[in-house]
Amino acid sequence: MAQGAEASRTVILTVDDDPGVSRAVARDLRRRYGEAYRIVRAESSQSALEALRELKLRGDLVAVILADYRMPQMNGIEFLEQALDVYPAARRVLLTAYADTNAAIDAINVVDLDHYLLKPWDPPEEKLYPVLDDLLEAWRSSDHRPVPITKVVGHRWSARSSGVREFLARNQVPYRWYSCDEPEGRRLLAAAGQDEQRLPLVVTADGTALVEPEDPELADRVGLATTPTADFYDLVVIGGGPAGLGAAVYGASEGLRTVLVERTATGGQAGQSSRIENYLGFPDGVSGSQLTERARRQAAKFGAEILTAREVTGLEVSGAARTVRFSDGSAVAAHCVILATGVTYRQLAAPGVEDLTGCGVFYGSALTEAAACQGHDVYIVGGANSAGQAAMHLAKGAKSVTLLVRGVSLSDSMSHYLIQQITDAPNISVRTGTVVEAAHGSDHLEQLTLRDVESGHTELVDAQWMFVFIGAAPLTDWLGGTVLRDDRGFIVAGPDLTADGKPPADWELDRPPYHLETNVPGVFVAGDARAESAKRVASAVGEGAMAVMLVHRYLEQS
């Protein structure tokens, strides 16, 4: 708790337009912190801002601000953005319901949100006080100075600007976005000695200016781990999706010295999902980023190293060691390797699409772009669960969402619960038997040519936003010549290697391959990259855990 004279003048402020909730928050705060902090309660965002300005004039300190998300006139994010100008060092907490968790996650990039709490928070001893204890400790440790933040200056319709924002958001790095057309954006460009010809400009929290940075440089400069701390490990996990994170959690928690290598951001395709509603233990659903960020923290807690923006280019067998080579020429070795490389969305082969990718055309959910779709007509290409989840998310703010499906029905590829939700959504329409023939636009997407598969009839429609989910391709090309793959590139393992009752021709051990073991002993596969895998989050996590069990068995017999 705060000490001395400072304690009596330090404030925890809470604002909620529901009087009952407002009183409940204040009651719980006073019960725990009332002796050391002054609890200030407001029932509107405007009165809360007035209170903050009065506190500022009196020289009082504000340690934590708790704001409800759903408030009239000004929502919680907008309020916290204004409160940031008055007390930039105060820790910021958003109170939200499950339905608004995506807004809370987006707030990380708008107001440098420190935490969000789901209502109800009972019991406070478990769900409220531990969070505030940590935030108050962090506030005291910061000496109450403003928290530096990364700034990104770019063009609205720049593919690389969009890529940088997505990279930072998916890696949970808070940043502020400035258009090169707005005054503050121009001031930052001038300060860095740059113009609009070379964008994006990234100014890190320590003031370093990065011009058109690639992901590895950006990761290194914003504090993400990119270099392994050792040359040799018990286990190298390649890929940071659900399977890789599951393997890292179980590997590290069971005593294996574990390093996870991810080329972009932990979470994989699941991390880009706006809402996963059929994952065990989350009856109200959970966003992919929220789920995978919890898994990342869990793996780190057990001691797993997590390397970001490292591209793996090769796998070599060196006696008992398995050597993983990176694109920069460096390498790391281990007793065992788990391949959890996952899949990537297939590219849409239609004229104009490639040139407009990142400029209105996006693969996957691209959640950083969702806010810009407010009030616009959005097209989604694909008929599987990921497309349905994106449609439901974007429909919250878009004028209309149109699902373009090549097949004759959604029921062949989408879960029943999602089909029901889409059917009930008033601003979502489904066009089956329809494909994108071409995309048109100068510096950004402006129109689409759609073709009816059966009749061949084409139609030109206005469109600024298109999100593509048209199947997945495994990220396994770099394994050619080392690990056996099927004709589609998926990794063959376990029983599939011994379909004729015999192990592979190059198999050197007396035993047959373990269930998830590839044709290279000690190299395992888990998740979507495995041939005939279930392509579900739950099964990927399970395979990651199972692979670690088999790693232990391999090590015991080696």
Coordinates of C-alpha atoms in Angstrom, one line a residue:
M1 CA 0.0 0.0 0.0
A2 CA 1.0 3.6 -0.4
Q3 CA 2.8 5.1 2.5
G4 CA 3.0 8.5 4.4
A5 CA 1.5 11.7 3.3
E6 CA 1.3 10.5 -0.3
A7 CA -1.2 7.8 0.6
S8 CA -3.8 10.2 1.8
R9 CA -3.7 12.1 -1.4
T10 CA -3.5 9.1 -3.8
V11 CA -6.8 8.3 -5.5
I12 CA -8.4 5.2 -7.1
L13 CA -11.2 6.4 -9.3
T14 CA -14.1 4.3 -10.6
V15 CA -16.8 5.3 -13.1
D16 CA -19.9 3.3 -14.1
D17 CA -23.2 4.7 -15.2
D18 CA -25.1 1.9 -13.5
P19 CA -25.5 3.2 -9.9
G20 CA -25.8 -0.3 -8.4
V21 CA -22.5 -1.5 -10.1
S22 CA -20.8 1.8 -9.3
R23 CA -21.6 1.4 -5.6
A24 CA -20.5 -2.2 -5.7
V25 CA -17.2 -1.4 -7.2
A26 CA -16.6 1.5 -4.7
R27 CA -17.6 -0.8 -1.8
D28 CA -15.1 -3.5 -2.8
L29 CA -12.4 -0.9 -3.3
R30 CA -12.9 0.7 0.1
R31 CA -13.0 -2.6 1.8
R32 CA -9.5 -3.4 0.6
Y33 CA -7.8 -0.1 -0.1
G34 CA -9.9 2.5 1.8
E35 CA -7.3 3.0 4.6
A36 CA -4.4 3.7 2.2
Y37 CA -6.1 5.3 -0.8
R38 CA -9.0 7.7 -1.4
I39 CA -11.8 6.1 -3.4
V40 CA -13.5 8.5 -5.8
R41 CA -16.7 7.3 -7.5
A42 CA -18.4 8.8 -10.5
E43 CA -21.6 7.7 -12.4
S44 CA -20.8 9.3 -15.8
S45 CA -17.8 9.8 -17.9
Q46 CA -18.2 13.6 -17.9
S47 CA -18.4 13.8 -14.1
A48 CA -15.3 11.5 -13.9
L49 CA -13.3 13.8 -16.2
E50 CA -14.3 16.8 -14.1
A51 CA -13.2 15.0 -11.0
L52 CA -9.9 14.1 -12.5
R53 CA -9.3 17.8 -13.5
E54 CA -10.1 18.9 -10.0
L55 CA -7.7 16.4 -8.5
K56 CA -5.0 17.6 -10.9
L57 CA -5.5 21.2 -9.9
R58 CA -5.2 20.2 -6.2
G59 CA -2.0 18.2 -6.9
D60 CA -3.5 14.9 -5.9
L61 CA -2.2 11.7 -7.5
V62 CA -4.3 9.1 -9.3
A63 CA -3.0 5.6 -9.2
V64 CA -5.7 3.6 -10.9
I65 CA -8.7 4.4 -13.0
L66 CA -11.5 1.8 -13.5
A67 CA -14.0 2.5 -16.2
D68 CA -17.1 0.6 -17.4
Y69 CA -17.0 0.0 -21.2
R70 CA -20.7 0.5 -21.9
M71 CA -21.6 4.1 -20.9
P72 CA -23.8 6.6 -22.7
Q73 CA -22.3 9.7 -24.5
M74 CA -18.8 8.3 -24.1
N75 CA -17.8 4.7 -23.8
G76 CA -15.1 3.5 -21.4
I77 CA -12.3 3.4 -24.0
E78 CA -13.1 7.0 -25.1
F79 CA -13.2 8.1 -21.5
L80 CA -9.8 6.5 -20.7
E81 CA -8.3 8.1 -23.8
Q82 CA -9.3 11.5 -22.4
A83 CA -8.2 10.6 -18.9
L84 CA -4.8 9.6 -20.3
D85 CA -4.2 13.3 -21.1
V86 CA -4.9 14.3 -17.5
Y87 CA -3.1 11.5 -15.6
P88 CA -0.9 9.6 -18.2
A89 CA 0.8 7.6 -15.4
A90 CA -2.4 6.2 -13.9
R91 CA -3.0 2.5 -14.5
R92 CA -6.1 1.9 -16.6
V93 CA -8.7 -0.9 -16.1
L94 CA -11.7 -1.5 -18.3
L95 CA -14.8 -3.2 -16.8
T96 CA -16.5 -5.3 -19.4
A97 CA -18.8 -8.2 -20.1
Y98 CA -17.8 -11.3 -22.1
A99 CA -19.6 -9.9 -25.2
D100 CA -17.2 -6.9 -25.2
T101 CA -13.9 -8.6 -24.7
N102 CA -12.8 -7.8 -28.2
A103 CA -13.3 -4.1 -27.5
A104 CA -11.2 -4.5 -24.4
I105 CA -8.4 -6.2 -26.4
D106 CA -8.6 -3.4 -29.0
A107 CA -8.2 -0.9 -26.2
I108 CA -4.7 -2.1 -25.6
N109 CA -3.7 -0.3 -28.8
V110 CA -5.8 2.9 -28.1
V111 CA -5.3 3.7 -24.4
D112 CA -2.4 1.5 -23.4
L113 CA -4.9 -0.5 -21.3
D114 CA -3.3 -2.3 -18.4
H115 CA -6.0 -4.8 -17.7
Y116 CA -9.7 -5.6 -18.3
L117 CA -12.0 -7.2 -15.8
L118 CA -15.0 -9.3 -16.7
K119 CA -18.2 -8.6 -14.8
P120 CA -19.1 -9.9 -12.3
W121 CA -15.7 -10.0 -10.5
D122 CA -17.0 -12.1 -7.5
P123 CA -15.2 -13.0 -5.4
P124 CA -13.1 -9.9 -5.4
E125 CA -10.4 -11.7 -3.3
E126 CA -9.7 -13.8 -6.4
K127 CA -10.7 -11.7 -9.4
L128 CA -10.3 -8.0 -8.4
Y129 CA -7.8 -7.5 -5.6
P130 CA -4.9 -9.5 -7.1
V131 CA -5.1 -7.4 -10.3
L132 CA -5.2 -4.1 -8.5
D133 CA -2.4 -5.1 -6.1
D134 CA -0.2 -5.7 -9.1
L135 CA -1.2 -2.5 -10.8
L136 CA -0.7 -0.4 -7.7
E137 CA 2.8 -1.9 -7.2
A138 CA 3.6 -1.2 -10.8
W139 CA 2.3 2.4 -10.4
R140 CA 4.5 3.0 -7.3
S141 CA 7.5 1.5 -9.1
S142 CA 7.1 3.8 -12.1
D143 CA 7.7 6.9 -10.0
H144 CA 4.3 8.1 -11.4
R145 CA 5.9 9.1 -14.7
P146 CA 4.1 8.7 -18.1
V147 CA 4.5 5.2 -19.5
P148 CA 6.4 5.4 -22.8
I149 CA 4.6 3.9 -25.8
T150 CA 5.6 2.8 -29.3
K151 CA 4.2 5.1 -32.0
V152 CA 3.5 4.1 -35.6
V153 CA 3.1 6.6 -38.5
G154 CA 1.8 5.3 -41.7
H155 CA -0.7 5.6 -44.6
R156 CA -4.2 4.2 -44.2
W157 CA -3.9 2.2 -47.4
S158 CA -0.3 0.9 -46.9
A159 CA 0.2 -2.9 -46.8
R160 CA 3.3 -2.6 -44.7
S161 CA 1.7 -0.1 -42.3
S162 CA -1.1 -2.6 -41.8
G163 CA 1.4 -5.4 -41.4
V164 CA 3.3 -3.5 -38.7
R165 CA 0.1 -2.7 -36.8
E166 CA -1.0 -6.4 -37.0
F167 CA 2.4 -7.6 -35.8
L168 CA 2.4 -5.3 -32.8
A169 CA -1.2 -6.1 -31.9
R170 CA -0.8 -9.8 -32.2
N171 CA 2.3 -9.7 -30.0
Q172 CA 0.5 -7.6 -27.4
V173 CA 2.8 -4.6 -27.8
P174 CA 0.9 -1.4 -27.0
Y175 CA 1.2 1.3 -29.7
R176 CA -0.3 4.5 -30.9
W177 CA -1.3 4.8 -34.6
Y178 CA -0.9 8.2 -36.4
S179 CA -1.9 8.7 -40.0
C180 CA 0.8 10.6 -42.0
D181 CA -2.0 13.0 -43.0
E182 CA -2.7 14.2 -39.4
P183 CA -0.7 16.9 -37.6
E184 CA 0.9 14.7 -35.0
G185 CA 1.9 12.2 -37.7
R186 CA 3.6 14.9 -39.7
R187 CA 5.4 16.2 -36.6
L188 CA 6.8 12.7 -35.8
L189 CA 7.9 12.3 -39.4
A190 CA 9.7 15.7 -39.3
A191 CA 11.3 14.9 -36.0
A192 CA 12.7 11.7 -37.5
G193 CA 13.9 13.5 -40.6
Q194 CA 11.6 11.5 -42.9
D195 CA 8.8 12.1 -45.4
E196 CA 5.8 10.2 -46.6
Q197 CA 7.9 8.4 -49.2
R198 CA 9.2 5.9 -46.7
L199 CA 6.5 4.5 -44.5
P200 CA 5.7 3.2 -41.9
L201 CA 7.8 5.0 -39.4
V202 CA 8.0 3.3 -36.0
V203 CA 9.2 5.3 -32.9
T204 CA 9.9 2.9 -30.1
A205 CA 9.3 3.7 -26.4
D206 CA 12.9 4.8 -26.0
G207 CA 12.7 7.2 -28.9
T208 CA 14.4 5.1 -31.6
A209 CA 13.1 5.8 -35.1
L210 CA 12.7 2.8 -37.3
V211 CA 11.9 3.4 -41.0
E212 CA 10.1 0.6 -42.9
P213 CA 11.3 -2.0 -40.3
E214 CA 11.0 -5.7 -41.0
D215 CA 9.5 -8.0 -38.3
P216 CA 12.8 -9.2 -36.8
E217 CA 14.2 -5.7 -36.3
L218 CA 10.8 -4.5 -35.0
A219 CA 10.6 -7.4 -32.6
D220 CA 14.1 -6.8 -31.2
R221 CA 13.5 -3.1 -30.7
V222 CA 10.2 -3.3 -28.9
G223 CA 11.5 -5.8 -26.4
L224 CA 10.4 -9.2 -27.8
A225 CA 12.8 -12.0 -27.4
T226 CA 14.4 -13.0 -30.7
T227 CA 17.7 -14.7 -29.7
P228 CA 18.0 -18.0 -27.8
T229 CA 19.9 -17.9 -24.6
A230 CA 21.6 -21.3 -25.1
D231 CA 22.9 -23.4 -28.0
F232 CA 21.3 -26.6 -26.9
Y233 CA 17.9 -27.5 -25.4
D234 CA 16.0 -30.6 -24.5
L235 CA 13.2 -29.5 -26.8
V236 CA 12.7 -27.1 -29.6
V237 CA 9.0 -26.4 -30.5
I238 CA 8.6 -24.8 -33.9
G239 CA 5.4 -22.8 -34.2
G240 CA 3.4 -20.8 -31.6
G241 CA -0.2 -21.8 -32.3
P242 CA -2.3 -23.8 -29.9
A243 CA -0.3 -27.0 -30.6
G244 CA 3.0 -25.3 -30.1
L245 CA 1.9 -23.4 -27.0
G246 CA 0.4 -26.6 -25.6
A247 CA 3.8 -28.4 -26.2
A248 CA 5.7 -25.5 -24.6
V249 CA 3.5 -25.5 -21.5
Y250 CA 3.8 -29.2 -20.9
G251 CA 7.4 -29.4 -21.9
A252 CA 8.6 -26.6 -19.6
S253 CA 6.3 -27.6 -16.7
E254 CA 7.7 -31.2 -16.8
G255 CA 11.3 -30.1 -16.5
L256 CA 12.4 -30.0 -20.1
R257 CA 14.5 -27.1 -21.1
T258 CA 12.2 -25.8 -23.8
V259 CA 12.4 -23.0 -26.5
L260 CA 9.5 -22.1 -28.7
V261 CA 10.3 -20.5 -32.1
E262 CA 7.5 -18.5 -33.8
R263 CA 7.9 -16.6 -37.1
T264 CA 5.3 -13.9 -36.5
A265 CA 3.3 -14.0 -33.3
T266 CA 2.0 -16.6 -30.9
G267 CA -1.5 -17.8 -31.5
G268 CA -1.3 -18.9 -35.1
Q269 CA -4.6 -18.8 -37.0
A270 CA -6.5 -19.4 -33.8
G271 CA -5.0 -16.2 -32.3
Q272 CA -6.6 -14.3 -35.1
S273 CA -10.1 -15.7 -34.4
S274 CA -12.5 -13.0 -33.1
R275 CA -14.5 -15.6 -31.1
I276 CA -14.0 -19.3 -30.3
E277 CA -17.3 -20.7 -28.9
N278 CA -16.8 -24.4 -28.9
Y279 CA -13.6 -24.7 -26.9
L280 CA -14.0 -26.7 -23.7
G281 CA -14.4 -24.6 -20.5
F282 CA -15.5 -21.3 -22.2
P283 CA -19.3 -21.5 -22.4
D284 CA -19.5 -17.8 -23.3
G285 CA -16.8 -18.0 -25.9
V286 CA -13.3 -16.5 -25.8
S287 CA -11.3 -14.5 -28.4
G288 CA -8.4 -16.3 -30.0
S289 CA -6.0 -13.6 -28.9
Q290 CA -7.2 -13.8 -25.3
L291 CA -6.9 -17.6 -25.2
T292 CA -3.4 -17.8 -26.8
E293 CA -2.1 -14.9 -24.8
R294 CA -3.0 -16.7 -21.6
A295 CA -1.2 -19.8 -23.0
R296 CA 1.9 -17.7 -23.8
R297 CA 2.0 -16.3 -20.3
Q298 CA 1.5 -19.8 -18.9
A299 CA 4.4 -21.2 -21.0
A300 CA 6.7 -18.4 -19.9
K301 CA 5.7 -18.9 -16.3
F302 CA 7.0 -22.4 -16.4
G303 CA 10.3 -21.2 -17.9
A304 CA 9.8 -21.8 -21.6
E305 CA 11.7 -19.4 -23.8
I306 CA 9.6 -17.8 -26.6
L307 CA 11.4 -16.4 -29.6
T308 CA 9.4 -14.2 -32.0
A309 CA 10.1 -13.2 -35.6
R310 CA 12.5 -16.1 -36.2
E311 CA 12.0 -17.9 -39.5
V312 CA 13.1 -21.5 -39.5
T313 CA 14.7 -22.7 -42.8
G314 CA 16.1 -26.1 -42.2
L315 CA 16.2 -29.2 -39.9
E316 CA 19.3 -31.4 -39.7
V317 CA 20.1 -34.6 -38.0
S318 CA 23.5 -34.5 -36.3
G319 CA 23.9 -37.8 -34.4
A320 CA 21.7 -37.6 -31.4
A321 CA 21.1 -33.9 -31.9
R322 CA 18.4 -32.3 -34.0
T323 CA 19.6 -28.9 -35.4
V324 CA 17.2 -26.2 -36.4
R325 CA 18.5 -23.5 -38.7
F326 CA 17.3 -19.9 -39.0
S327 CA 17.1 -17.6 -42.0
D328 CA 19.9 -15.4 -40.7
G329 CA 22.3 -18.4 -40.7
S330 CA 22.2 -19.1 -36.9
A331 CA 21.1 -22.4 -35.4
V332 CA 19.9 -24.0 -32.2
A333 CA 20.1 -27.7 -31.4
A334 CA 18.1 -30.1 -29.1
H335 CA 17.5 -33.7 -28.2
C336 CA 14.0 -33.4 -29.7
V337 CA 11.9 -31.2 -32.0
I338 CA 8.1 -30.8 -32.2
L339 CA 6.9 -29.4 -35.5
A340 CA 3.8 -27.3 -34.8
T341 CA 4.1 -25.0 -37.8
G342 CA 0.4 -24.9 -38.5
V343 CA -1.1 -23.7 -41.7
T344 CA -1.5 -20.4 -43.6
Y345 CA -4.5 -19.2 -45.6
R346 CA -4.3 -20.1 -49.3
Q347 CA -3.9 -17.1 -51.6
L348 CA -6.9 -16.0 -53.7
A349 CA -5.8 -16.4 -57.3
A350 CA -7.9 -13.6 -59.0
P351 CA -6.6 -10.6 -60.9
G352 CA -5.9 -7.5 -58.7
V353 CA -6.0 -9.4 -55.4
E354 CA -2.3 -9.6 -54.9
D355 CA -1.7 -5.9 -55.6
L356 CA -4.4 -4.9 -53.1
T357 CA -3.4 -7.2 -50.3
G358 CA -3.1 -5.1 -47.2
C359 CA -4.9 -2.3 -48.9
G360 CA -8.5 -3.5 -48.4
V361 CA -7.8 -7.2 -49.1
F362 CA -6.8 -9.2 -46.0
Y363 CA -6.1 -12.9 -45.2
G364 CA -7.5 -14.0 -41.9
S365 CA -9.4 -11.7 -39.5
A366 CA -6.9 -8.8 -39.5
L367 CA -8.5 -7.6 -36.2
T368 CA -6.7 -4.3 -36.3
E369 CA -8.7 -3.4 -39.3
A370 CA -12.1 -4.2 -37.8
A371 CA -12.7 -0.8 -36.3
A372 CA -12.2 0.9 -39.7
C373 CA -15.0 -1.3 -41.2
Q374 CA -17.6 0.5 -39.1
G375 CA -20.6 1.5 -41.3
H376 CA -19.1 -0.1 -44.5
D377 CA -20.0 -3.1 -46.7
V378 CA -17.7 -6.0 -46.0
Y379 CA -17.1 -9.1 -48.1
I380 CA -15.8 -12.4 -46.6
V381 CA -14.6 -15.2 -48.9
G382 CA -14.9 -18.7 -47.4
G383 CA -17.4 -21.0 -45.8
A384 CA -15.6 -22.6 -42.8
N385 CA -15.6 -21.7 -39.1
S386 CA -13.0 -19.0 -39.3
A387 CA -15.0 -17.2 -42.0
G388 CA -18.2 -17.5 -39.9
Q389 CA -16.4 -16.2 -36.7
A390 CA -15.1 -13.2 -38.7
A391 CA -18.5 -12.5 -40.1
M392 CA -20.1 -12.4 -36.7
H393 CA -17.4 -10.1 -35.3
L394 CA -17.4 -7.7 -38.2
A395 CA -21.2 -7.6 -38.3
K396 CA -21.2 -5.8 -35.0
G397 CA -20.1 -2.5 -36.7
A398 CA -20.3 -3.0 -40.4
K399 CA -23.3 -1.8 -42.5
S400 CA -23.4 -5.3 -44.1
V401 CA -21.4 -8.4 -44.3
T402 CA -21.6 -10.8 -47.3
L403 CA -20.2 -14.3 -47.1
L404 CA -19.1 -15.5 -50.5
V405 CA -19.1 -19.3 -50.6
R406 CA -18.1 -21.4 -53.6
G407 CA -20.1 -24.5 -52.3
V408 CA -23.9 -24.9 -52.4
S409 CA -24.3 -24.8 -48.6
L410 CA -22.5 -23.8 -45.4
S411 CA -23.4 -27.0 -43.7
D412 CA -20.6 -28.9 -45.4
S413 CA -17.9 -26.8 -43.8
M414 CA -19.2 -24.7 -40.9
S415 CA -20.3 -25.7 -37.4
H416 CA -24.1 -25.8 -36.8
Y417 CA -23.9 -23.1 -34.0
L418 CA -22.3 -20.6 -36.3
I419 CA -24.7 -21.2 -39.1
Q420 CA -27.6 -20.5 -36.7
Q421 CA -25.9 -17.3 -35.5
I422 CA -25.3 -16.1 -39.1
T423 CA -28.9 -16.9 -40.1
D424 CA -30.2 -14.8 -37.2
A425 CA -27.9 -11.8 -37.9
P426 CA -29.9 -9.2 -39.8
N427 CA -26.9 -7.6 -41.6
I428 CA -25.2 -10.8 -42.7
S429 CA -26.1 -12.4 -46.1
V430 CA -24.7 -15.6 -47.6
R431 CA -24.2 -16.0 -51.4
T432 CA -23.5 -19.6 -52.2
G433 CA -22.1 -20.8 -55.5
T434 CA -20.2 -17.5 -55.8
V435 CA -16.5 -16.7 -56.3
V436 CA -14.4 -13.6 -56.7
E437 CA -13.4 -13.1 -60.3
A438 CA -11.3 -10.0 -59.9
A439 CA -10.5 -7.1 -57.5
H440 CA -10.3 -3.5 -58.6
G441 CA -8.8 -0.3 -57.2
S442 CA -6.0 2.1 -57.5
D443 CA -4.4 2.5 -54.1
H444 CA -7.0 0.5 -52.2
L445 CA -9.9 -1.9 -52.9
E446 CA -12.8 -0.2 -54.6
Q447 CA -14.8 -2.9 -56.4
L448 CA -15.1 -6.7 -56.8
T449 CA -16.2 -8.7 -59.8
L450 CA -18.3 -11.7 -58.5
R451 CA -19.1 -14.8 -60.7
D452 CA -21.9 -17.2 -60.2
V453 CA -20.3 -20.7 -60.5
E454 CA -23.3 -22.4 -62.1
S455 CA -24.5 -19.7 -64.6
G456 CA -21.2 -17.9 -65.2
H457 CA -23.0 -14.6 -64.7
T458 CA -20.8 -11.8 -63.4
E459 CA -21.6 -8.8 -61.3
L460 CA -19.6 -5.7 -60.3
V461 CA -20.1 -4.6 -56.7
D462 CA -18.6 -1.7 -54.7
A463 CA -16.3 -2.9 -51.9
Q464 CA -13.6 -1.4 -49.7
W465 CA -13.0 -4.5 -47.5
M466 CA -12.5 -8.2 -48.3
F467 CA -11.3 -10.8 -45.8
V468 CA -10.2 -14.1 -47.3
F469 CA -10.5 -17.6 -45.7
I470 CA -10.3 -20.1 -48.5
G471 CA -8.6 -23.2 -47.0
A472 CA -5.2 -23.8 -45.5
A473 CA -1.7 -24.8 -46.8
P474 CA 0.9 -26.3 -44.4
L475 CA 4.0 -24.3 -43.7
T476 CA 6.3 -27.2 -44.4
D477 CA 8.2 -26.4 -47.6
W478 CA 11.5 -25.9 -45.6
L479 CA 11.3 -29.6 -44.5
G480 CA 11.8 -31.0 -48.0
G481 CA 14.2 -33.9 -48.1
T482 CA 14.2 -34.4 -44.3
V483 CA 10.8 -35.1 -43.0
L484 CA 8.3 -37.2 -45.0
R485 CA 5.2 -35.2 -46.2
D486 CA 2.2 -36.2 -48.2
D487 CA 1.4 -34.8 -51.7
R488 CA -0.3 -31.7 -50.1
G489 CA 2.7 -30.9 -47.9
F490 CA 1.2 -32.2 -44.6
I491 CA 3.6 -34.1 -42.4
V492 CA 3.1 -37.9 -42.2
A493 CA 3.6 -39.4 -38.7
G494 CA 3.0 -42.5 -36.5
P495 CA 0.7 -45.1 -37.9
D496 CA 0.5 -43.4 -41.3
L497 CA 4.2 -44.2 -41.7
T498 CA 3.6 -47.9 -41.2
A499 CA 0.4 -48.3 -43.2
D500 CA 1.9 -51.5 -44.7
G501 CA 3.0 -52.8 -41.4
K502 CA 6.6 -51.8 -42.0
P503 CA 8.5 -48.7 -40.8
P504 CA 9.9 -46.3 -43.3
A505 CA 12.9 -47.5 -45.4
D506 CA 15.3 -45.0 -43.7
W507 CA 14.0 -45.9 -40.2
E508 CA 17.0 -47.0 -38.1
L509 CA 15.4 -48.0 -34.8
D510 CA 14.1 -51.5 -33.7
R511 CA 10.8 -50.1 -32.6
P512 CA 8.1 -48.5 -34.9
P513 CA 7.6 -44.7 -34.8
Y514 CA 5.6 -43.4 -31.9
H515 CA 2.1 -42.0 -32.6
L516 CA 3.1 -38.4 -33.5
E517 CA 6.7 -39.2 -34.5
T518 CA 7.9 -38.5 -38.0
N519 CA 10.2 -40.6 -40.1
V520 CA 13.1 -38.8 -38.2
P521 CA 13.4 -40.3 -34.7
G522 CA 13.0 -37.6 -32.0
V523 CA 11.2 -35.3 -34.4
F524 CA 7.4 -35.1 -33.7
V525 CA 4.5 -33.2 -35.3
A526 CA 1.4 -31.8 -33.6
G527 CA -1.6 -29.8 -34.8
D528 CA -2.8 -28.7 -38.2
A529 CA 0.5 -29.4 -40.0
R530 CA 0.0 -33.2 -39.4
A531 CA -1.6 -35.2 -42.2
E532 CA -5.3 -36.0 -41.4
S533 CA -5.4 -33.9 -38.2
A534 CA -8.7 -32.6 -36.9
K535 CA -8.0 -28.9 -37.5
R536 CA -9.6 -27.9 -34.2
V537 CA -8.1 -25.9 -31.3
A538 CA -8.8 -28.5 -28.7
S539 CA -7.2 -31.3 -30.7
A540 CA -4.2 -29.2 -31.5
V541 CA -3.6 -28.5 -27.8
G542 CA -4.1 -32.1 -27.0
E543 CA -1.6 -33.2 -29.6
G544 CA 0.9 -30.7 -28.3
A545 CA 0.6 -32.3 -24.8
M546 CA 0.7 -35.8 -26.2
A547 CA 3.9 -35.0 -28.2
V548 CA 5.7 -34.0 -25.0
M549 CA 4.7 -37.3 -23.4
L550 CA 6.2 -39.1 -26.4
V551 CA 9.4 -36.9 -26.2
H552 CA 9.8 -38.2 -22.6
R553 CA 9.4 -41.7 -23.9
Y554 CA 12.0 -41.1 -26.6
L555 CA 14.5 -39.6 -24.2
E556 CA 14.1 -42.4 -21.7
Q557 CA 15.0 -45.0 -24.4
S558 CA 17.8 -43.0 -26.1

